Coordinates of C-alpha atoms in Angstrom, one line a residue:
Chain Q
M3 CA 20.8 30.7 16.5
F4 CA 24.5 30.9 17.4
S5 CA 25.6 33.0 14.4
W6 CA 24.0 36.1 15.7
I7 CA 25.4 35.7 19.1
L8 CA 28.9 35.6 17.6
F9 CA 28.0 38.5 15.4
S10 CA 27.2 40.6 18.5
E11 CA 30.7 40.1 19.7
H12 CA 32.1 41.2 16.4
N13 CA 29.8 44.2 16.4
A14 CA 30.9 45.2 19.8
H15 CA 34.6 45.2 18.9
N16 CA 34.0 47.4 15.9
A17 CA 32.1 49.9 17.9
A18 CA 34.5 49.7 20.8
A19 CA 37.4 50.9 18.6
D20 CA 35.3 53.9 17.7
T21 CA 34.4 54.7 21.3
V22 CA 38.0 54.8 22.3
H23 CA 38.7 57.5 19.7
A24 CA 35.8 59.6 20.8
A25 CA 36.6 59.1 24.5
A26 CA 40.0 60.6 23.9
D27 CA 38.3 63.6 22.2
T28 CA 35.8 64.1 25.0
L29 CA 38.4 63.9 27.6
A30 CA 40.6 66.4 25.9
H31 CA 37.6 68.7 25.7
A32 CA 36.8 68.2 29.4
A33 CA 40.3 69.0 30.3
A34 CA 40.3 72.2 28.2
N35 CA 37.1 73.2 29.9
G36 CA 38.5 72.5 33.3
E37 CA 41.4 74.8 32.7
H38 CA 39.2 77.8 32.0
G39 CA 38.5 78.2 35.7
G40 CA 36.7 76.2 38.3
D41 CA 33.1 77.4 37.7
E42 CA 31.3 74.2 38.6
N43 CA 27.7 75.0 37.9
L44 CA 24.9 72.5 37.7
F45 CA 25.4 72.0 34.0
T46 CA 29.1 71.1 34.1
R47 CA 28.4 68.7 36.9
L48 CA 25.6 67.2 35.0
L49 CA 27.7 66.7 31.9
H50 CA 30.2 65.0 34.0
H51 CA 27.7 62.1 34.3
I52 CA 26.9 62.2 30.6
Y53 CA 30.4 62.3 29.2
D54 CA 32.7 59.4 28.9
S55 CA 35.2 59.2 31.6
R56 CA 38.2 57.2 32.6
E57 CA 36.8 56.0 35.9
L58 CA 33.9 53.9 36.9
E59 CA 31.5 55.1 39.6
L60 CA 30.8 52.3 42.0
P61 CA 28.9 52.2 45.3
W62 CA 32.1 52.3 47.3
G63 CA 33.9 55.0 45.3
H64 CA 35.6 55.7 42.0
V65 CA 37.7 53.1 40.2
E66 CA 40.4 54.2 37.8
L67 CA 40.4 52.2 34.6
P68 CA 43.6 50.9 33.1
H69 CA 45.4 52.8 30.4
F70 CA 46.6 51.3 27.1
H71 CA 48.7 52.8 24.3
L72 CA 48.9 50.9 21.1
F73 CA 50.6 52.1 17.9
G74 CA 50.6 55.6 19.3
L75 CA 46.9 55.5 19.8
D76 CA 45.3 56.1 23.2
L77 CA 43.2 52.9 23.6
S78 CA 42.5 53.4 27.3
L79 CA 39.4 51.8 28.7
T80 CA 36.6 54.2 29.5
K81 CA 33.3 54.0 31.2
H82 CA 31.4 53.6 27.9
V83 CA 33.8 50.9 26.7
V84 CA 33.2 49.0 29.9
F85 CA 29.5 49.1 29.5
L86 CA 29.6 48.3 25.8
W87 CA 31.6 45.2 26.6
L88 CA 29.3 44.4 29.5
A89 CA 26.4 44.5 27.2
A90 CA 28.1 42.2 24.8
V91 CA 29.1 39.8 27.6
I92 CA 25.5 39.8 29.0
L93 CA 24.2 39.0 25.5
I94 CA 26.6 36.3 24.7
V95 CA 26.1 34.5 28.1
T96 CA 22.3 34.8 28.4
L97 CA 21.6 34.2 24.7
S98 CA 23.8 31.1 24.5
I99 CA 22.1 29.7 27.6
V100 CA 18.7 30.5 26.1
A101 CA 19.6 29.1 22.7
R102 CA 20.7 25.8 24.3
K103 CA 17.6 25.6 26.5
N104 CA 15.2 26.5 23.7
T105 CA 16.5 23.8 21.4
K106 CA 15.9 21.3 24.2
N107 CA 12.4 22.2 25.3
R108 CA 9.9 22.6 22.5
V109 CA 7.9 25.0 24.6
P110 CA 10.2 27.7 25.9
K111 CA 9.6 29.0 29.4
G112 CA 11.0 31.8 31.6
L113 CA 13.8 33.7 30.0
G114 CA 13.7 31.6 26.9
N115 CA 10.1 32.6 26.4
L116 CA 10.9 36.3 26.8
V117 CA 13.7 36.2 24.3
E118 CA 11.6 34.3 21.9
V119 CA 8.9 36.9 22.0
F120 CA 11.4 39.6 20.9
V121 CA 13.0 37.3 18.3
L122 CA 9.6 36.6 16.8
F123 CA 8.6 40.2 17.0
V124 CA 11.7 41.3 15.0
R125 CA 11.1 38.6 12.5
D126 CA 7.4 39.0 11.9
E127 CA 6.9 42.7 12.5
I128 CA 10.1 44.2 11.3
V129 CA 12.0 42.0 8.8
V130 CA 9.2 40.2 6.8
P131 CA 7.0 43.3 6.3
N132 CA 10.0 45.5 5.2
M133 CA 12.1 43.1 3.3
G134 CA 10.0 40.1 2.5
K135 CA 11.1 36.5 2.7
A136 CA 14.4 37.5 1.0
G137 CA 15.2 39.6 4.1
L138 CA 15.3 36.5 6.4
K139 CA 19.0 36.0 5.6
Y140 CA 19.7 39.4 7.2
L141 CA 17.7 38.5 10.3
P142 CA 20.8 37.5 12.4
Y143 CA 22.3 41.0 11.8
L144 CA 19.1 42.8 12.7
L145 CA 18.5 40.7 15.8
T146 CA 22.0 41.4 17.0
N147 CA 21.4 45.1 16.4
F148 CA 18.1 45.0 18.3
F149 CA 19.4 43.1 21.4
F150 CA 22.7 44.9 21.5
I151 CA 21.1 48.4 21.4
L152 CA 18.4 47.4 23.9
V153 CA 20.9 46.0 26.5
M154 CA 23.1 49.1 26.1
N155 CA 20.1 51.4 26.6
L156 CA 18.9 49.5 29.6
L157 CA 22.3 49.4 31.3
G158 CA 22.1 53.2 31.5
L159 CA 19.0 52.9 33.6
I160 CA 20.5 50.9 36.5
P161 CA 22.2 52.8 39.3
Y162 CA 25.9 53.5 38.7
G163 CA 25.3 52.4 35.1
A164 CA 26.0 54.3 31.9
S165 CA 24.5 53.8 28.5
A166 CA 27.1 53.3 25.8
T167 CA 24.5 54.5 23.2
G168 CA 24.7 57.9 24.9
N169 CA 28.1 58.2 23.2
V170 CA 28.0 59.5 19.6
S171 CA 30.9 57.3 18.6
V172 CA 29.1 54.1 19.6
T173 CA 26.0 55.0 17.6
A174 CA 28.3 56.1 14.7
G175 CA 29.9 52.7 14.8
L176 CA 26.5 51.0 14.7
A177 CA 25.4 53.3 11.9
I178 CA 28.6 52.6 9.9
I179 CA 27.8 48.9 10.1
A180 CA 24.2 49.7 9.1
F181 CA 25.5 51.7 6.1
F182 CA 27.6 48.8 4.8
M183 CA 24.7 46.3 5.4
I184 CA 22.3 48.6 3.4
Q185 CA 24.7 48.9 0.5
I186 CA 25.6 45.2 0.5
S187 CA 22.0 44.1 0.6
A188 CA 21.1 46.5 -2.3
I189 CA 24.1 45.3 -4.4
R190 CA 23.3 41.7 -3.8
A191 CA 19.6 42.1 -4.6
Q192 CA 20.0 44.4 -7.7
G193 CA 23.4 43.5 -9.1
F194 CA 26.2 46.0 -9.2
G195 CA 25.3 47.6 -12.6
H196 CA 21.7 48.3 -11.6
Y197 CA 23.0 49.7 -8.2
L198 CA 25.2 52.2 -10.0
A199 CA 22.4 53.1 -12.5
H200 CA 20.2 53.9 -9.5
L201 CA 22.8 56.4 -8.3
T202 CA 22.3 58.5 -11.5
G203 CA 18.7 59.1 -10.3
G204 CA 17.2 58.3 -13.7
V205 CA 17.5 61.9 -15.0
H206 CA 18.8 63.3 -18.2
W207 CA 22.6 62.9 -18.6
A208 CA 23.1 66.7 -18.5
L209 CA 22.0 66.7 -14.9
W210 CA 24.3 63.9 -13.8
P211 CA 27.0 66.1 -12.4
I212 CA 24.4 67.6 -10.0
M213 CA 22.4 64.5 -9.3
I214 CA 25.2 61.9 -8.7
P215 CA 26.7 63.8 -5.8
I216 CA 23.3 64.3 -4.3
E217 CA 22.3 60.7 -4.7
V218 CA 25.6 59.6 -3.2
L219 CA 25.0 62.1 -0.4
G220 CA 21.6 60.5 0.1
L221 CA 23.3 57.1 0.9
F222 CA 25.0 58.8 3.9
T223 CA 22.2 60.9 5.3
K224 CA 20.2 57.8 6.3
P225 CA 22.8 56.2 8.5
F226 CA 23.7 59.6 9.8
A227 CA 20.1 60.2 10.9
L228 CA 20.1 56.8 12.5
C229 CA 23.3 57.6 14.4
I230 CA 22.1 61.0 15.7
R231 CA 18.6 59.8 16.5
L232 CA 19.8 57.1 18.8
F233 CA 22.5 59.2 20.4
A234 CA 20.2 62.2 21.0
N235 CA 17.3 60.2 22.4
M236 CA 19.5 58.4 24.9
T237 CA 21.5 61.5 26.0
G238 CA 18.4 63.7 26.2
G239 CA 16.6 61.4 28.6
H240 CA 19.6 61.2 30.9
I241 CA 20.1 65.0 30.9
V242 CA 16.4 65.6 31.8
I243 CA 16.5 63.1 34.7
L244 CA 19.8 64.6 36.1
A245 CA 18.5 68.1 35.7
L246 CA 15.3 67.4 37.5
I247 CA 17.2 65.8 40.4
G248 CA 19.6 68.8 40.2
L249 CA 16.8 71.2 40.9
I250 CA 16.8 70.1 44.5
F251 CA 20.4 71.4 44.8
V252 CA 19.8 74.5 42.8
F253 CA 16.9 75.6 45.1
K254 CA 18.8 74.3 48.2
S255 CA 15.4 73.2 49.6
L256 CA 13.8 69.9 50.4
M257 CA 10.4 71.3 49.5
V258 CA 11.3 70.9 45.8
A259 CA 12.3 67.2 46.3
P260 CA 8.8 65.6 46.1
V261 CA 8.1 67.4 42.9
S262 CA 11.4 66.8 41.2
V263 CA 11.6 63.2 42.3
T264 CA 8.1 62.5 41.0
F265 CA 8.9 64.1 37.7
A266 CA 12.2 62.3 37.5
L267 CA 10.4 59.0 38.1
G268 CA 8.0 59.8 35.3
I269 CA 10.8 60.6 32.9
Y270 CA 12.6 57.4 34.1
M271 CA 9.5 55.4 33.0
L272 CA 9.5 57.3 29.8
E273 CA 13.2 56.4 29.4
L274 CA 12.4 52.8 29.9
F275 CA 9.9 53.0 27.1
V276 CA 12.4 55.0 24.9
A277 CA 15.1 52.3 25.5
F278 CA 12.8 49.7 23.9
L279 CA 11.5 52.2 21.3
Q280 CA 14.9 53.3 20.1
A281 CA 16.1 49.8 19.7
Y282 CA 13.0 49.0 17.7
I283 CA 13.3 52.1 15.6
F284 CA 17.0 51.6 14.8
T285 CA 16.3 48.0 13.8
M286 CA 13.1 48.9 11.9
L287 CA 14.8 51.7 9.9
T288 CA 17.8 49.7 9.1
S289 CA 15.6 46.9 7.7
L290 CA 13.4 49.4 5.9
F291 CA 16.4 51.0 4.2
M292 CA 17.7 47.6 3.3
G293 CA 14.3 46.8 2.0
L294 CA 14.1 49.9 -0.1
G295 CA 17.2 48.8 -2.0
M296 CA 15.6 45.4 -2.8
P297 CA 13.4 45.0 -5.8
A298 CA 9.7 45.5 -4.9
E299 CA 8.6 42.1 -6.2
S300 CA 10.4 40.3 -3.4
H301 CA 8.4 42.1 -0.7
G302 CA 5.9 39.8 0.9
H303 CA 3.0 42.1 1.8
E304 CA 0.7 39.7 3.5
H305 CA -1.3 42.0 5.8
Chain U
M8 CA -8.6 55.4 4.6
N9 CA -10.0 55.5 8.1
E10 CA -8.7 52.0 9.0
E11 CA -6.6 52.1 12.2
K12 CA -3.0 51.5 11.4
K13 CA -0.6 50.0 13.8
F14 CA 2.4 52.1 15.0
G15 CA 4.8 49.9 13.1
E16 CA 2.9 50.3 9.8
L17 CA 2.7 54.0 10.3
M18 CA 6.4 54.2 10.8
Q19 CA 7.0 52.1 7.7
T20 CA 5.0 54.5 5.7
A21 CA 6.5 57.6 7.2
A22 CA 10.2 56.6 7.5
P23 CA 11.2 57.1 3.8
Y24 CA 10.1 60.7 4.0
M25 CA 12.0 61.4 7.2
T26 CA 15.4 62.0 5.6
L27 CA 14.0 64.0 2.7
G28 CA 14.4 67.4 4.5
I29 CA 18.0 66.7 5.5
Q30 CA 18.7 65.8 1.9
I31 CA 17.8 69.2 0.5
A32 CA 19.9 71.0 3.1
A33 CA 22.8 68.6 2.6
A34 CA 22.7 69.1 -1.1
V35 CA 22.9 72.9 -0.8
V36 CA 25.7 72.7 1.7
L37 CA 27.7 70.2 -0.4
F38 CA 27.5 72.4 -3.5
L39 CA 28.2 75.5 -1.4
F40 CA 31.5 74.0 -0.3
I41 CA 32.3 72.8 -3.8
G42 CA 31.7 76.3 -5.1
K43 CA 33.8 77.8 -2.3
Y44 CA 36.8 75.6 -3.1
A45 CA 36.4 76.4 -6.8
D46 CA 36.3 80.1 -6.0
K47 CA 39.6 79.8 -4.1
A48 CA 41.1 77.9 -7.1
F49 CA 40.0 80.2 -9.8
G50 CA 39.9 83.5 -7.9
T51 CA 36.3 84.4 -8.7
K52 CA 35.4 85.1 -5.2
P53 CA 31.7 85.0 -4.6
W54 CA 30.3 83.8 -8.0
L55 CA 31.0 80.1 -8.1
M56 CA 29.8 79.8 -4.5
V57 CA 26.5 81.5 -5.4
T58 CA 26.2 79.3 -8.5
G59 CA 26.9 76.3 -6.3
I60 CA 24.1 77.2 -3.9
M61 CA 21.7 77.5 -6.8
L62 CA 22.8 74.2 -8.3
G63 CA 22.5 72.5 -5.0
F64 CA 19.1 73.8 -4.4
T65 CA 17.9 72.8 -7.9
G66 CA 19.4 69.4 -7.5
G67 CA 17.9 69.0 -4.0
M68 CA 14.5 70.0 -5.3
I69 CA 14.7 67.6 -8.3
H70 CA 15.7 64.8 -5.9
F71 CA 12.9 65.7 -3.5
F72 CA 10.2 65.7 -6.1
R73 CA 11.4 62.5 -7.8
E74 CA 11.6 60.7 -4.5
V75 CA 8.1 61.9 -3.4
I76 CA 6.5 60.9 -6.7
E77 CA 8.2 57.5 -6.6
L78 CA 7.2 56.8 -3.0
S79 CA 3.6 57.9 -3.5
K80 CA 3.4 55.8 -6.7
K81 CA 4.7 52.8 -4.6
E82 CA 2.1 53.5 -1.9
E83 CA -0.7 53.7 -4.5
D84 CA 0.3 50.4 -5.9
E85 CA 0.3 48.8 -2.5
R86 CA -3.1 50.2 -1.7
R87 CA -4.5 48.9 -5.0
K88 CA -2.9 45.5 -4.3
K89 CA -4.6 45.4 -0.9
N90 CA -8.1 46.1 -2.2

């Protein structure tokens, strides 16, 4: 139970390093845009809430985050880094409490019960159908993935919050970890020789110069799709909500407010669903891709 | 065939096909760039790039069909196992 809690911390640090890189990029971009002239339209204001920034928005104003420079790299804290760490801390604290409680009472109640529902769901509906019993040793990783992404997604839905998954570097970090997990599980299940043989695509040797690059490319397209899917889904939802609220200010009329607030509330509900759905899909696809690399015999298809 | 599938099961069936489209495009683009660099190296301006596009498309198609045949075979096996 504890291993995956620790794993989540590890996970967070890896992704955090990536975020910082991108944050610097985004900020440079924003600065460049700002210099062009002060045309502050709705869209630039809207993007201000989507992009990573160096200050936190709190109910009583803006708080500047501390700056760090290490080995010539700009490792300053940014909004997304803060929320990424917050997600990790929330998970470490709540899950260690839940783990301790659940080992004590045989019938979990309250929060322990809620967490157990998700854990059992990931185990019985995602890991076992996709990877069989052999996949259970990767369960800690997939559980970490699921809870970490879920909490990051949900943090974006609270007021003054931001979702770290709305930053392409965070999702890229998660996808890079997924990439290594997919390769490692395939190599462990098939053996290195068989793994390499699979890369030739099983075609005539004359076609190898064409097929090997394409098969190698195929290894990267799957995590890439994972990365973009999560990022786009989270960013898209936020943009739609902000744009709907922004309509009030575009029309400069309170008559629009009931309509746009109703629609924004509807999209918010959808976002709530999408937060769970995307965590599920990321975990499901990772386990599916890991399962594809495992020999078919080991799959337990007990429907 | 008309049995109602759960969302999860549907996703599991559909997911392997989802990256197939990107794969063809990526193959063409990869070989396009290889051809372009080769052109620059040998000074044969458009021809290696055109060849690269063709090779990439051929490879992408071969990969696509092999994958689809393999996946549909796997699905057939599973269906037979179930009945």
